[in-house]
Amino acid sequence: MALIVQKFGGTSVATVEKIKNVASRVAREKDKGNDVAVVVSAMAGETDMLIKLAREVTDNPDCREADVLVATGEQVSASLLAMTLIDMGYKAKSYLGYQMKILTDRIFSSARILDIDTKRAKQDLDDGNIIVITGFQGVDECGNITTLGRGGSDLSAVAVAASIGADTCEIFTDVQGVYAADPNICPNARKLSRISYDEMLELASLGAKVLQARSVELARKYNVKLHVRSTFSENEGTIVTTEDDEMERFVVSGVTYNTNEAKITILKVPDRPGIAASIFKPITDANIVVDMIIQNISEDGYADLTFTLPKTDAEDAVRIVTSTADSMGAKGVSCNDRIVKVSIVGVGMRTHAGVASTMFTALSDEGINIMMISTSEIKISCIIDDKYTELAVRTLHDVFDLADKNATEEE
Ligand code: ASP
Ligand code: MG
């Protein structure tokens, strides 16, 4: 007998019909003799709708109240699923974040999980219940409701799986698994059967939306085996686990892109100690997370400095940077938000030379100019003009052989 966590995303519980489908999937697992803990997202579009509602009341919703509001989305889907299961003759019980004692810090809208008290849940499982837990939410030590950030139900599922010692955490979604490239751009991209935590973490942080990056980090930390698969088919999806010998050895496992970044350049910054610190300190103080940074070689004691950051923070950052730039006598600040970061990821890069030059050559053969480059042990990212997004993804998919050789039409 196994203990399984099944997480269902918003599209899987979007309607009552779909909730019934989820219930029969959960029931099937229970019928096999396994213990099942389910984590659900809000019905598709519900969280966005709630956020919109708050904005209709005020431009600046109080953060504590905003979390009370958006947490209700998951309450609806969890209770509907539990009552469907009960109606089918199963013992089921829903749990809100605070009932499950998912203890978090008090950073409303992006809280971190500190602890989960599994005593009652375990008792209920032992008594034969299917437990249905609301994703995305927790409670701080004073009893305030908190939420974990968009896409946070994945994180809830992994945290629950780790804390109850589940054998597997299945992430049910509306795609068949993790693909080597966005199937909307590359319809014949390969579905990966297994992928390492490290690669998945890079893919998730770089823009692939199938799993929330923080959830992958947590899965890696607690060694929770993830299975990303479709709610609407029986096919095996993608297993995310520790790197092992069974994994297929691709030099590049996937190509991904992120259109949510902007790039800011400060022209002619004086080239002397302490300058980078005085530019980035106020940005960090404003809670803005900078991604790539390049500074070119100094000429006549001046250098240009360019960095990328989330598009949504660009306006604030320009304001902050302009004032720093003025005070240090730099020549000016410019911002470009028509950029995309395309990246290739693969553990094979550790042992293969020439991956970067293949990438750069492929892009240049298509006439795509590279504005910035950054690398890690298992990824290479390039910033390019966003009008080339699809062309770049398709080109890299082709040059690194990411197509499924035996793709069937329906997949
Ligand atoms: N309902 C939340 C969201 O839309 C959490 C989740 O779906 O994972 O972001
Ligand atoms: Mg999601």
PDB file of N, CA, C and O in Angstrom, residues 10-39:
ATOM      1  N   GLY A  10      -5.991  24.256 -11.595  1.00  0.00           N
ATOM      2  CA  GLY A  10      -7.248  24.952 -11.849  1.00  0.00           C
ATOM      3  C   GLY A  10      -8.024  24.440 -13.048  1.00  0.00           C
ATOM      4  O   GLY A  10      -9.261  24.315 -12.998  1.00  0.00           O
ATOM      5  N   THR A  11      -7.327  24.087 -14.137  1.00  0.00           N
ATOM      6  CA  THR A  11      -8.041  23.609 -15.322  1.00  0.00           C
ATOM      7  C   THR A  11      -8.648  22.228 -15.082  1.00  0.00           C
ATOM      8  O   THR A  11      -9.627  21.856 -15.720  1.00  0.00           O
ATOM      9  N   SER A  12      -8.069  21.488 -14.131  1.00  0.00           N
ATOM     10  CA  SER A  12      -8.596  20.145 -13.841  1.00  0.00           C
ATOM     11  C   SER A  12      -9.870  20.191 -13.010  1.00  0.00           C
ATOM     12  O   SER A  12     -10.620  19.209 -12.959  1.00  0.00           O
ATOM     13  N   VAL A  13     -10.084  21.314 -12.309  1.00  0.00           N
ATOM     14  CA  VAL A  13     -11.294  21.428 -11.467  1.00  0.00           C
ATOM     15  C   VAL A  13     -12.161  22.606 -11.923  1.00  0.00           C
ATOM     16  O   VAL A  13     -12.907  23.199 -11.144  1.00  0.00           O
ATOM     17  N   ALA A  14     -12.036  22.940 -13.233  1.00  0.00           N
ATOM     18  CA  ALA A  14     -12.648  24.163 -13.748  1.00  0.00           C
ATOM     19  C   ALA A  14     -14.176  24.158 -13.692  1.00  0.00           C
ATOM     20  O   ALA A  14     -14.805  25.210 -13.584  1.00  0.00           O
ATOM     21  N   THR A  15     -14.786  22.962 -13.793  1.00  0.00           N
ATOM     22  CA  THR A  15     -16.250  22.879 -13.779  1.00  0.00           C
ATOM     23  C   THR A  15     -16.666  21.719 -12.873  1.00  0.00           C
ATOM     24  O   THR A  15     -15.824  20.898 -12.499  1.00  0.00           O
ATOM     25  N   VAL A  16     -17.950  21.644 -12.592  1.00  0.00           N
ATOM     26  CA  VAL A  16     -18.463  20.551 -11.775  1.00  0.00           C
ATOM     27  C   VAL A  16     -18.201  19.207 -12.485  1.00  0.00           C
ATOM     28  O   VAL A  16     -17.810  18.218 -11.862  1.00  0.00           O
ATOM     29  N   GLU A  17     -18.388  19.200 -13.811  1.00  0.00           N
ATOM     30  CA  GLU A  17     -18.106  17.985 -14.586  1.00  0.00           C
ATOM     31  C   GLU A  17     -16.671  17.534 -14.362  1.00  0.00           C
ATOM     32  O   GLU A  17     -16.370  16.358 -14.153  1.00  0.00           O
ATOM     33  N   LYS A  18     -15.775  18.507 -14.432  1.00  0.00           N
ATOM     34  CA  LYS A  18     -14.347  18.177 -14.292  1.00  0.00           C
ATOM     35  C   LYS A  18     -14.018  17.734 -12.874  1.00  0.00           C
ATOM     36  O   LYS A  18     -13.179  16.869 -12.664  1.00  0.00           O
ATOM     37  N   ILE A  19     -14.701  18.321 -11.906  1.00  0.00           N
ATOM     38  CA  ILE A  19     -14.486  17.897 -10.512  1.00  0.00           C
ATOM     39  C   ILE A  19     -14.925  16.436 -10.346  1.00  0.00           C
ATOM     40  O   ILE A  19     -14.262  15.642  -9.676  1.00  0.00           O
ATOM     41  N   LYS A  20     -15.998  16.068 -11.037  1.00  0.00           N
ATOM     42  CA  LYS A  20     -16.449  14.675 -10.980  1.00  0.00           C
ATOM     43  C   LYS A  20     -15.408  13.740 -11.597  1.00  0.00           C
ATOM     44  O   LYS A  20     -15.156  12.645 -11.103  1.00  0.00           O
ATOM     45  N   ASN A  21     -14.816  14.204 -12.695  1.00  0.00           N
ATOM     46  CA  ASN A  21     -13.757  13.425 -13.331  1.00  0.00           C
ATOM     47  C   ASN A  21     -12.566  13.252 -12.379  1.00  0.00           C
ATOM     48  O   ASN A  21     -12.009  12.162 -12.231  1.00  0.00           O
ATOM     49  N   VAL A  22     -12.196  14.335 -11.700  1.00  0.00           N
ATOM     50  CA  VAL A  22     -11.105  14.277 -10.725  1.00  0.00           C
ATOM     51  C   VAL A  22     -11.461  13.289  -9.611  1.00  0.00           C
ATOM     52  O   VAL A  22     -10.647  12.448  -9.216  1.00  0.00           O
ATOM     53  N   ALA A  23     -12.708  13.369  -9.150  1.00  0.00           N
ATOM     54  CA  ALA A  23     -13.133  12.482  -8.064  1.00  0.00           C
ATOM     55  C   ALA A  23     -12.984  11.016  -8.470  1.00  0.00           C
ATOM     56  O   ALA A  23     -12.510  10.187  -7.685  1.00  0.00           O
ATOM     57  N   SER A  24     -13.317  10.689  -9.722  1.00  0.00           N
ATOM     58  CA  SER A  24     -13.208   9.278 -10.084  1.00  0.00           C
ATOM     59  C   SER A  24     -11.738   8.865 -10.215  1.00  0.00           C
ATOM     60  O   SER A  24     -11.382   7.717  -9.955  1.00  0.00           O
ATOM     61  N   ARG A  25     -10.912   9.815 -10.588  1.00  0.00           N
ATOM     62  CA  ARG A  25      -9.470   9.523 -10.644  1.00  0.00           C
ATOM     63  C   ARG A  25      -8.907   9.248  -9.251  1.00  0.00           C
ATOM     64  O   ARG A  25      -8.120   8.332  -9.034  1.00  0.00           O
ATOM     65  N   VAL A  26      -9.327  10.079  -8.313  1.00  0.00           N
ATOM     66  CA  VAL A  26      -8.885   9.919  -6.929  1.00  0.00           C
ATOM     67  C   VAL A  26      -9.414   8.588  -6.382  1.00  0.00           C
ATOM     68  O   VAL A  26      -8.687   7.808  -5.755  1.00  0.00           O
ATOM     69  N   ALA A  27     -10.701   8.320  -6.679  1.00  0.00           N
ATOM     70  CA  ALA A  27     -11.339   7.100  -6.182  1.00  0.00           C
ATOM     71  C   ALA A  27     -10.620   5.859  -6.688  1.00  0.00           C
ATOM     72  O   ALA A  27     -10.430   4.889  -5.958  1.00  0.00           O
ATOM     73  N   ARG A  28     -10.190   5.921  -7.945  1.00  0.00           N
ATOM     74  CA  ARG A  28      -9.500   4.772  -8.529  1.00  0.00           C
ATOM     75  C   ARG A  28      -8.221   4.458  -7.750  1.00  0.00           C
ATOM     76  O   ARG A  28      -7.857   3.320  -7.513  1.00  0.00           O
ATOM     77  N   GLU A  29      -7.534   5.508  -7.344  1.00  0.00           N
ATOM     78  CA  GLU A  29      -6.293   5.332  -6.583  1.00  0.00           C
ATOM     79  C   GLU A  29      -6.602   4.712  -5.217  1.00  0.00           C
ATOM     80  O   GLU A  29      -5.898   3.833  -4.739  1.00  0.00           O
ATOM     81  N   LYS A  30      -7.674   5.187  -4.632  1.00  0.00           N
ATOM     82  CA  LYS A  30      -8.099   4.666  -3.326  1.00  0.00           C
ATOM     83  C   LYS A  30      -8.508   3.186  -3.457  1.00  0.00           C
ATOM     84  O   LYS A  30      -8.168   2.368  -2.596  1.00  0.00           O
ATOM     85  N   ASP A  31      -9.204   2.864  -4.564  1.00  0.00           N
ATOM     86  CA  ASP A  31      -9.654   1.490  -4.786  1.00  0.00           C
ATOM     87  C   ASP A  31      -8.486   0.510  -4.902  1.00  0.00           C
ATOM     88  O   ASP A  31      -8.630  -0.670  -4.635  1.00  0.00           O
ATOM     89  N   LYS A  32      -7.341   1.045  -5.340  1.00  0.00           N
ATOM     90  CA  LYS A  32      -6.158   0.178  -5.436  1.00  0.00           C
ATOM     91  C   LYS A  32      -5.624  -0.181  -4.059  1.00  0.00           C
ATOM     92  O   LYS A  32      -4.662  -0.913  -3.922  1.00  0.00           O
ATOM     93  N   GLY A  33      -6.207   0.454  -3.035  1.00  0.00           N
ATOM     94  CA  GLY A  33      -5.744   0.165  -1.680  1.00  0.00           C
ATOM     95  C   GLY A  33      -4.760   1.195  -1.153  1.00  0.00           C
ATOM     96  O   GLY A  33      -4.188   1.027  -0.075  1.00  0.00           O
ATOM     97  N   ASN A  34      -4.557   2.276  -1.918  1.00  0.00           N
ATOM     98  CA  ASN A  34      -3.612   3.303  -1.478  1.00  0.00           C
ATOM     99  C   ASN A  34      -4.281   4.371  -0.623  1.00  0.00           C
ATOM    100  O   ASN A  34      -5.482   4.600  -0.739  1.00  0.00           O
ATOM    101  N   ASP A  35      -3.484   5.022   0.212  1.00  0.00           N
ATOM    102  CA  ASP A  35      -3.980   6.197   0.928  1.00  0.00           C
ATOM    103  C   ASP A  35      -3.765   7.417   0.033  1.00  0.00           C
ATOM    104  O   ASP A  35      -2.702   7.561  -0.578  1.00  0.00           O
ATOM    105  N   VAL A  36      -4.773   8.276  -0.035  1.00  0.00           N
ATOM    106  CA  VAL A  36      -4.671   9.415  -0.942  1.00  0.00           C
ATOM    107  C   VAL A  36      -4.932  10.738  -0.231  1.00  0.00           C
ATOM    108  O   VAL A  36      -5.961  10.911   0.426  1.00  0.00           O
ATOM    109  N   ALA A  37      -3.987  11.650  -0.365  1.00  0.00           N
ATOM    110  CA  ALA A  37      -4.201  13.029   0.066  1.00  0.00           C
ATOM    111  C   ALA A  37      -4.230  13.879  -1.194  1.00  0.00           C
ATOM    112  O   ALA A  37      -3.342  13.768  -2.046  1.00  0.00           O
ATOM    113  N   VAL A  38      -5.277  14.675  -1.345  1.00  0.00           N
ATOM    114  CA  VAL A  38      -5.438  15.466  -2.558  1.00  0.00           C
ATOM    115  C   VAL A  38      -5.184  16.939  -2.219  1.00  0.00           C
ATOM    116  O   VAL A  38      -5.566  17.400  -1.140  1.00  0.00           O
ATOM    117  N   VAL A  39      -4.522  17.653  -3.127  1.00  0.00           N
ATOM    118  CA  VAL A  39      -4.352  19.102  -2.980  1.00  0.00           C
ATOM    119  C   VAL A  39      -4.972  19.742  -4.207  1.00  0.00           C
ATOM    120  O   VAL A  39      -4.696  19.319  -5.332  1.00  0.00           O
TER     121      VAL A  39
END
